[in-house]
Amino acid sequence: MHELSIAVSLIEAAVEAAANEAGTVRTVHLRLGALSGVIAEALESAYQLARVGTPLERAELMIQPVPVVVRCRGCRTERELPMLDALWCPACGAAEEVVQGRELEIAALELET
Amino acid sequence: MVTTRIVEVRRQVLKQNDTVARELRQAFAEAGVTVISLVSSPGAGKTRFLEETLTRLRPSHAVAALVGDLATDHDAQRLSRSGAPVRQIVTGTVCHLEAAMIRDALRGWDWQELDFLFIENVGNLVCPASFDLGESQRAVLFSVTEGEDKPLKYPTIFNTADVAIITKIDLVGAAEFDRLAARQAVHRVRPGMTILEISAKTGEGMEQWLEYLVDHHERRAEGKT
């Protein structure tokens, strides 16, 4: 259950990003990769607790899931995977590396003025 | 009138951890310290393996260890038997180590004199995956009693590791462990990763592990990695 410390970091990062902007944060848009090691539902629950008493007390969290994408080290073909398994290129058989899916980033803030 | 607008920010949630980890990695590189972190489930044999590693490396290299534990200092006490300096990081309810904990634990210590610093993470294969500690290599351990498909159940941590270590290999028969299936499982989620099979109890495979460590350390010193 590391989602609580992730939620605290998330709020700190969002508050910092909002410091230069006018208005009140209404929604935090988060990009969450399937390989981030973070479970969306657990993070949502943790966020509800962590936001109390912060400037984000009334801000909602919108989580946008980011699927896993791997790229072949040989022919550079990319493909999307439901989960991390059998990382060999179907086209040429070479090993594949993860190029997308580790995201744990605030994409945008919705502010109200 | 209320107006809403959307501001794009693209900010890493764990930016603070990543920044500390980057600073640590640079400081370790400048001081010539090779930092190896160990992750596994509880009970995979990390502490026993690390104790054996420290004992065997000590005659030829300056070694030390940081060990993360939820509540006790049992692991640190066991590791001290190797004679190497050991520091405990009690994480309380936190299920993983973070870069700032490493930085704080190193304060007041002559870690710059070390060849190797080992970091034993809290026994957990999920949470540590998200937190960079500034290590140069991440070793993921699983024991023959945990089953061959462990890598498939925890692909994220296996994919982010540099070397996989199968522990308690002396129990391979009793556990009816299929070595080939285990190697295939590792390579399904991380093609080409180095896999070592060891037993800290009998010493099997420990020489290859030490060679792996020393080779990595020397290549780092020559600036090749």
Short mmCIF file of C-alpha atoms in Angstrom, two decimals:
data_model
loop_
_atom_site.label_atom_id
_atom_site.label_comp_id
_atom_site.label_asym_id
_atom_site.label_seq_id
_atom_site.Cartn_x
_atom_site.Cartn_y
_atom_site.Cartn_z
CA MET A 1 0.00 0.00 0.00
CA HIS A 2 2.31 2.73 -1.18
CA GLU A 3 -0.60 4.60 -2.76
CA LEU A 4 -0.92 6.91 0.25
CA SER A 5 2.63 8.21 -0.10
CA ILE A 6 2.03 8.51 -3.85
CA ALA A 7 -1.14 10.51 -3.14
CA VAL A 8 0.77 12.84 -0.82
CA SER A 9 3.47 13.38 -3.48
CA LEU A 10 0.75 13.92 -6.08
CA ILE A 11 -0.89 16.65 -4.00
CA GLU A 12 2.45 18.35 -3.29
CA ALA A 13 3.31 18.32 -6.99
CA ALA A 14 -0.10 19.66 -7.99
CA VAL A 15 -0.01 22.43 -5.37
CA GLU A 16 3.44 23.43 -6.60
CA ALA A 17 2.30 23.47 -10.22
CA ALA A 18 -0.78 25.51 -9.33
CA ALA A 19 1.21 28.10 -7.38
CA ASN A 20 1.90 30.15 -10.52
CA GLU A 21 -1.65 29.94 -11.78
CA ALA A 22 -4.60 32.07 -10.86
CA GLY A 23 -7.68 30.37 -9.51
CA THR A 24 -8.64 27.29 -7.51
CA VAL A 25 -7.85 23.78 -8.65
CA ARG A 26 -11.05 21.89 -9.39
CA THR A 27 -9.64 18.79 -11.10
CA VAL A 28 -6.25 17.14 -11.31
CA HIS A 29 -5.73 15.04 -14.43
CA LEU A 30 -3.31 12.20 -13.88
CA ARG A 31 -1.74 9.91 -16.49
CA LEU A 32 -1.28 6.50 -14.90
CA GLY A 33 0.68 3.79 -16.70
CA ALA A 34 -0.26 0.13 -16.40
CA LEU A 35 3.33 -0.51 -15.24
CA SER A 36 3.53 2.36 -12.78
CA GLY A 37 3.07 -0.07 -9.91
CA VAL A 38 0.11 1.99 -8.74
CA ILE A 39 -3.47 0.71 -8.62
CA ALA A 40 -5.94 3.38 -9.76
CA GLU A 41 -8.68 2.45 -7.27
CA ALA A 42 -6.26 2.40 -4.34
CA LEU A 43 -4.82 5.75 -5.40
CA GLU A 44 -8.31 7.27 -5.63
CA SER A 45 -9.14 6.15 -2.09
CA ALA A 46 -5.79 7.38 -0.79
CA TYR A 47 -6.30 10.71 -2.53
CA GLN A 48 -9.65 11.22 -0.78
CA LEU A 49 -7.84 10.94 2.56
CA ALA A 50 -4.69 12.82 1.64
CA ARG A 51 -6.41 15.92 0.20
CA VAL A 52 -8.11 16.84 3.50
CA GLY A 53 -6.63 20.03 4.89
CA THR A 54 -4.68 20.82 1.70
CA PRO A 55 -5.43 23.41 -1.00
CA LEU A 56 -6.79 20.50 -3.04
CA GLU A 57 -9.45 19.64 -0.48
CA ARG A 58 -12.21 20.24 -3.01
CA ALA A 59 -10.37 19.13 -6.13
CA GLU A 60 -11.29 15.92 -7.91
CA LEU A 61 -8.79 13.41 -9.27
CA MET A 62 -9.29 12.18 -12.83
CA ILE A 63 -7.14 9.20 -13.72
CA GLN A 64 -6.37 8.54 -17.36
CA PRO A 65 -5.02 4.99 -17.82
CA VAL A 66 -1.98 4.65 -20.10
CA PRO A 67 -1.51 1.23 -21.76
CA VAL A 68 1.76 -0.63 -22.12
CA VAL A 69 3.62 -0.11 -25.39
CA VAL A 70 6.74 -2.07 -26.25
CA ARG A 71 9.20 -1.50 -29.08
CA CYS A 72 11.31 -4.13 -30.84
CA ARG A 73 15.04 -3.55 -30.43
CA GLY A 74 15.54 -5.07 -33.88
CA CYS A 75 12.97 -3.79 -36.36
CA ARG A 76 11.64 -0.98 -34.09
CA THR A 77 8.01 -2.10 -34.53
CA GLU A 78 5.80 -0.96 -31.67
CA ARG A 79 2.78 -2.74 -30.26
CA GLU A 80 0.36 -2.30 -27.40
CA LEU A 81 0.06 -5.06 -24.81
CA PRO A 82 -2.64 -5.78 -22.22
CA MET A 83 0.08 -6.85 -19.79
CA LEU A 84 3.81 -7.39 -19.67
CA ASP A 85 4.46 -10.84 -21.06
CA ALA A 86 6.37 -12.53 -23.88
CA LEU A 87 8.45 -9.53 -24.87
CA TRP A 88 9.63 -10.85 -28.19
CA CYS A 89 8.70 -9.17 -31.44
CA PRO A 90 6.03 -11.14 -33.34
CA ALA A 91 7.51 -9.86 -36.62
CA CYS A 92 11.23 -10.58 -36.20
CA GLY A 93 11.62 -12.36 -32.85
CA ALA A 94 14.02 -9.85 -31.28
CA ALA A 95 13.63 -8.65 -27.68
CA GLU A 96 11.31 -5.76 -26.96
CA GLU A 97 11.64 -2.91 -24.50
CA VAL A 98 9.00 -0.91 -22.69
CA VAL A 99 8.49 2.55 -24.18
CA GLN A 100 5.20 3.45 -22.54
CA GLY A 101 3.29 2.39 -19.46
CA ARG A 102 5.41 3.62 -16.56
CA GLU A 103 3.71 7.05 -16.51
CA LEU A 104 2.82 8.56 -13.18
CA GLU A 105 2.43 12.19 -14.07
CA ILE A 106 0.10 15.09 -13.69
CA ALA A 107 -1.03 15.93 -17.22
CA ALA A 108 -3.17 18.98 -16.51
CA LEU A 109 -4.97 21.04 -13.91
CA GLU A 110 -8.46 22.41 -14.25
CA LEU A 111 -8.71 25.76 -12.53
CA GLU A 112 -11.71 27.87 -11.64
CA THR A 113 -11.57 31.63 -11.35
CA MET B 1 -19.02 34.65 -13.23
CA VAL B 2 -17.13 31.40 -12.78
CA THR B 3 -14.81 30.35 -15.56
CA THR B 4 -12.76 27.19 -15.78
CA ARG B 5 -9.64 26.65 -17.79
CA ILE B 6 -7.28 23.76 -18.29
CA VAL B 7 -3.56 24.19 -17.83
CA GLU B 8 -1.22 21.52 -19.15
CA VAL B 9 1.53 20.77 -16.66
CA ARG B 10 3.15 17.36 -17.38
CA ARG B 11 4.73 16.99 -13.98
CA GLN B 12 6.13 13.74 -12.57
CA VAL B 13 4.39 12.82 -9.34
CA LEU B 14 7.59 11.28 -7.97
CA LYS B 15 9.76 14.11 -9.27
CA GLN B 16 11.13 14.83 -5.81
CA ASN B 17 12.18 11.21 -5.31
CA ASP B 18 13.64 11.07 -8.81
CA THR B 19 15.65 14.25 -8.18
CA VAL B 20 17.14 12.91 -4.93
CA ALA B 21 17.85 9.56 -6.62
CA ARG B 22 19.65 11.31 -9.49
CA GLU B 23 21.81 13.29 -7.04
CA LEU B 24 22.65 10.13 -5.13
CA ARG B 25 23.51 8.24 -8.32
CA GLN B 26 25.88 11.00 -9.37
CA ALA B 27 27.51 11.17 -5.93
CA PHE B 28 27.97 7.39 -5.89
CA ALA B 29 29.49 7.44 -9.37
CA GLU B 30 31.91 10.24 -8.47
CA ALA B 31 33.03 8.39 -5.33
CA GLY B 32 33.37 5.09 -7.22
CA VAL B 33 30.80 3.33 -5.05
CA THR B 34 28.77 0.56 -6.69
CA VAL B 35 25.30 0.46 -5.20
CA ILE B 36 23.21 -2.69 -5.47
CA SER B 37 19.63 -2.82 -4.26
CA LEU B 38 17.88 -6.07 -3.43
CA VAL B 39 14.15 -6.60 -3.75
CA SER B 40 12.05 -9.70 -3.12
CA SER B 41 8.95 -11.01 -1.39
CA PRO B 42 9.20 -11.53 2.36
CA GLY B 43 11.01 -14.77 3.08
CA ALA B 44 12.87 -15.16 -0.21
CA GLY B 45 16.16 -15.17 1.68
CA LYS B 46 17.44 -11.64 1.03
CA THR B 47 19.06 -11.21 4.43
CA ARG B 48 20.82 -14.59 4.43
CA PHE B 49 21.99 -13.98 0.87
CA LEU B 50 23.24 -10.51 1.72
CA GLU B 51 25.01 -11.75 4.85
CA GLU B 52 26.85 -14.32 2.76
CA THR B 53 27.66 -11.72 0.08
CA LEU B 54 29.10 -9.28 2.64
CA THR B 55 31.14 -12.01 4.33
CA ARG B 56 32.66 -13.16 1.05
CA LEU B 57 33.35 -9.68 -0.37
CA ARG B 58 34.81 -8.19 2.80
CA PRO B 59 38.35 -9.59 2.51
CA SER B 60 38.85 -7.93 -0.88
CA HIS B 61 36.48 -4.95 -0.91
CA ALA B 62 35.10 -2.22 1.34
CA VAL B 63 31.45 -3.13 1.78
CA ALA B 64 28.49 -1.90 3.78
CA ALA B 65 24.73 -2.31 3.83
CA LEU B 66 21.57 -0.36 4.46
CA VAL B 67 18.60 -2.43 5.38
CA GLY B 68 14.97 -1.39 5.30
CA ASP B 69 12.63 -3.08 7.73
CA LEU B 70 9.09 -2.27 8.79
CA ALA B 71 9.55 -2.53 12.52
CA THR B 72 12.49 -4.55 13.75
CA ASP B 73 16.27 -4.45 13.63
CA HIS B 74 16.57 -8.24 13.34
CA ASP B 75 17.92 -8.08 9.81
CA ALA B 76 20.51 -5.44 10.69
CA GLN B 77 21.67 -7.55 13.64
CA ARG B 78 22.01 -10.61 11.44
CA LEU B 79 23.93 -8.67 8.82
CA SER B 80 26.31 -7.22 11.40
CA ARG B 81 27.59 -10.76 11.97
CA SER B 82 29.36 -10.43 8.63
CA GLY B 83 31.56 -7.75 10.22
CA ALA B 84 30.54 -5.16 7.62
CA PRO B 85 29.06 -1.82 8.71
CA VAL B 86 25.27 -2.01 8.60
CA ARG B 87 22.66 0.66 9.09
CA GLN B 88 19.00 0.08 9.69
CA ILE B 89 16.23 2.12 8.13
CA VAL B 90 13.03 1.52 10.06
CA THR B 91 10.27 2.41 7.64
CA GLY B 92 7.40 2.08 10.10
CA THR B 93 4.27 1.51 8.09
CA VAL B 94 5.88 2.46 4.79
CA CYS B 95 6.19 -0.59 2.56
CA HIS B 96 9.21 0.54 0.53
CA LEU B 97 12.38 2.63 0.69
CA GLU B 98 12.55 6.09 -0.88
CA ALA B 99 15.62 7.97 -2.09
CA ALA B 100 15.46 10.52 0.74
CA MET B 101 15.64 7.70 3.31
CA ILE B 102 18.87 6.52 1.69
CA ARG B 103 20.28 10.05 1.68
CA ASP B 104 19.40 10.55 5.35
CA ALA B 105 20.75 7.16 6.41
CA LEU B 106 24.11 7.96 4.79
CA ARG B 107 24.62 11.19 6.78
CA GLY B 108 27.70 11.11 8.98
CA TRP B 109 29.01 7.95 7.36
CA ASP B 110 32.21 7.64 5.32
CA TRP B 111 30.36 5.89 2.53
CA GLN B 112 32.65 7.52 -0.05
CA GLU B 113 35.37 5.05 0.95
CA LEU B 114 33.22 2.06 -0.02
CA ASP B 115 33.50 -0.18 -3.06
CA PHE B 116 30.03 -1.64 -2.60
CA LEU B 117 26.95 -0.43 -0.81
CA PHE B 118 24.04 -2.87 -0.66
CA ILE B 119 20.51 -1.69 -0.02
CA GLU B 120 18.07 -4.32 1.19
CA ASN B 121 14.58 -3.09 0.46
CA VAL B 122 11.51 -3.98 2.48
CA GLY B 123 10.20 -7.44 1.52
CA ASN B 124 7.69 -6.49 -1.16
CA LEU B 125 7.55 -6.94 -4.94
CA VAL B 126 5.01 -4.23 -5.69
CA CYS B 127 5.74 -0.94 -3.95
CA PRO B 128 9.54 -0.69 -4.41
CA ALA B 129 9.11 -0.78 -8.21
CA SER B 130 8.06 2.88 -8.33
CA PHE B 131 10.93 4.32 -6.31
CA ASP B 132 14.38 4.92 -7.78
CA LEU B 133 17.00 4.79 -5.01
CA GLY B 134 19.99 5.91 -7.07
CA GLU B 135 21.32 2.35 -7.25
CA SER B 136 23.48 1.20 -10.16
CA GLN B 137 21.93 -2.26 -10.23
CA ARG B 138 18.64 -3.60 -8.97
CA ALA B 139 18.66 -7.31 -8.15
CA VAL B 140 15.34 -9.11 -7.83
CA LEU B 141 15.31 -12.34 -5.83
CA PHE B 142 12.84 -15.19 -5.67
CA SER B 143 13.22 -18.56 -4.01
CA VAL B 144 12.50 -22.01 -5.41
CA THR B 145 9.69 -22.40 -2.85
CA GLU B 146 7.80 -19.44 -4.38
CA GLY B 147 7.18 -21.14 -7.72
CA GLU B 148 8.47 -20.69 -11.26
CA ASP B 149 5.81 -18.17 -12.28
CA LYS B 150 6.75 -15.43 -9.80
CA PRO B 151 8.10 -13.17 -12.60
CA LEU B 152 4.79 -13.44 -14.46
CA LYS B 153 2.88 -12.37 -11.35
CA TYR B 154 5.12 -9.36 -10.71
CA PRO B 155 6.26 -8.36 -14.20
CA THR B 156 6.80 -4.69 -13.35
CA ILE B 157 9.54 -5.23 -10.78
CA PHE B 158 11.18 -7.94 -12.88
CA ASN B 159 11.16 -5.69 -15.92
CA THR B 160 12.87 -2.87 -14.02
CA ALA B 161 15.55 -5.12 -12.49
CA ASP B 162 19.04 -5.71 -13.90
CA VAL B 163 19.68 -9.20 -12.58
CA ALA B 164 17.44 -12.01 -11.30
CA ILE B 165 18.61 -14.29 -8.52
CA ILE B 166 16.92 -17.60 -7.79
CA THR B 167 17.60 -18.38 -4.13
CA LYS B 168 17.51 -21.56 -2.02
CA ILE B 169 18.56 -23.60 -5.06
CA ASP B 170 19.59 -26.37 -2.65
CA LEU B 171 15.85 -27.01 -2.19
CA VAL B 172 15.21 -27.42 -5.92
CA GLY B 173 14.37 -31.11 -5.57
CA ALA B 174 12.19 -30.85 -2.47
CA ALA B 175 10.26 -27.93 -3.98
CA GLU B 176 9.93 -29.71 -7.35
CA PHE B 177 11.08 -26.49 -8.91
CA ASP B 178 11.42 -26.40 -12.70
CA ARG B 179 14.59 -24.38 -13.37
CA LEU B 180 13.99 -24.08 -17.10
CA ALA B 181 10.40 -22.87 -16.62
CA ALA B 182 11.65 -20.27 -14.13
CA ARG B 183 14.30 -18.97 -16.52
CA GLN B 184 11.73 -18.79 -19.30
CA ALA B 185 9.36 -16.86 -17.04
CA VAL B 186 12.07 -14.30 -16.25
CA HIS B 187 12.88 -13.88 -19.92
CA ARG B 188 9.22 -13.50 -20.87
CA VAL B 189 9.06 -10.26 -18.91
CA ARG B 190 12.71 -9.18 -19.32
CA PRO B 191 14.37 -10.79 -22.36
CA GLY B 192 18.06 -11.45 -21.91
CA MET B 193 18.31 -10.60 -18.22
CA THR B 194 21.17 -12.29 -16.36
CA ILE B 195 19.86 -15.04 -14.09
CA LEU B 196 21.89 -16.56 -11.26
CA GLU B 197 20.93 -19.60 -9.23
CA ILE B 198 22.33 -19.57 -5.73
CA SER B 199 22.18 -21.11 -2.30
CA ALA B 200 23.54 -18.98 0.50
CA LYS B 201 23.43 -22.08 2.68
CA THR B 202 25.59 -24.39 0.57
CA GLY B 203 27.46 -21.63 -1.26
CA GLU B 204 26.33 -22.89 -4.68
CA GLY B 205 26.39 -20.08 -7.22
CA MET B 206 27.92 -17.54 -4.82
CA GLU B 207 31.17 -17.41 -6.80
CA GLN B 208 29.32 -16.46 -10.00
CA TRP B 209 27.44 -13.75 -8.09
CA LEU B 210 30.69 -12.31 -6.71
CA GLU B 211 32.22 -12.39 -10.19
CA TYR B 212 29.16 -10.60 -11.52
CA LEU B 213 29.49 -7.90 -8.83
CA VAL B 214 33.23 -7.40 -9.18
CA ASP B 215 33.01 -7.34 -12.97
CA HIS B 216 30.26 -4.71 -12.80
CA HIS B 217 32.26 -2.67 -10.29
CA GLU B 218 35.41 -2.74 -12.41
CA ARG B 219 33.58 -1.84 -15.60
CA ARG B 220 32.00 1.10 -13.79
CA ALA B 221 35.43 2.21 -12.59
CA GLU B 222 36.62 2.14 -16.19
CA GLY B 223 33.59 4.17 -17.16
CA LYS B 224 32.10 1.51 -19.41
CA THR B 225 28.69 1.36 -17.77
#
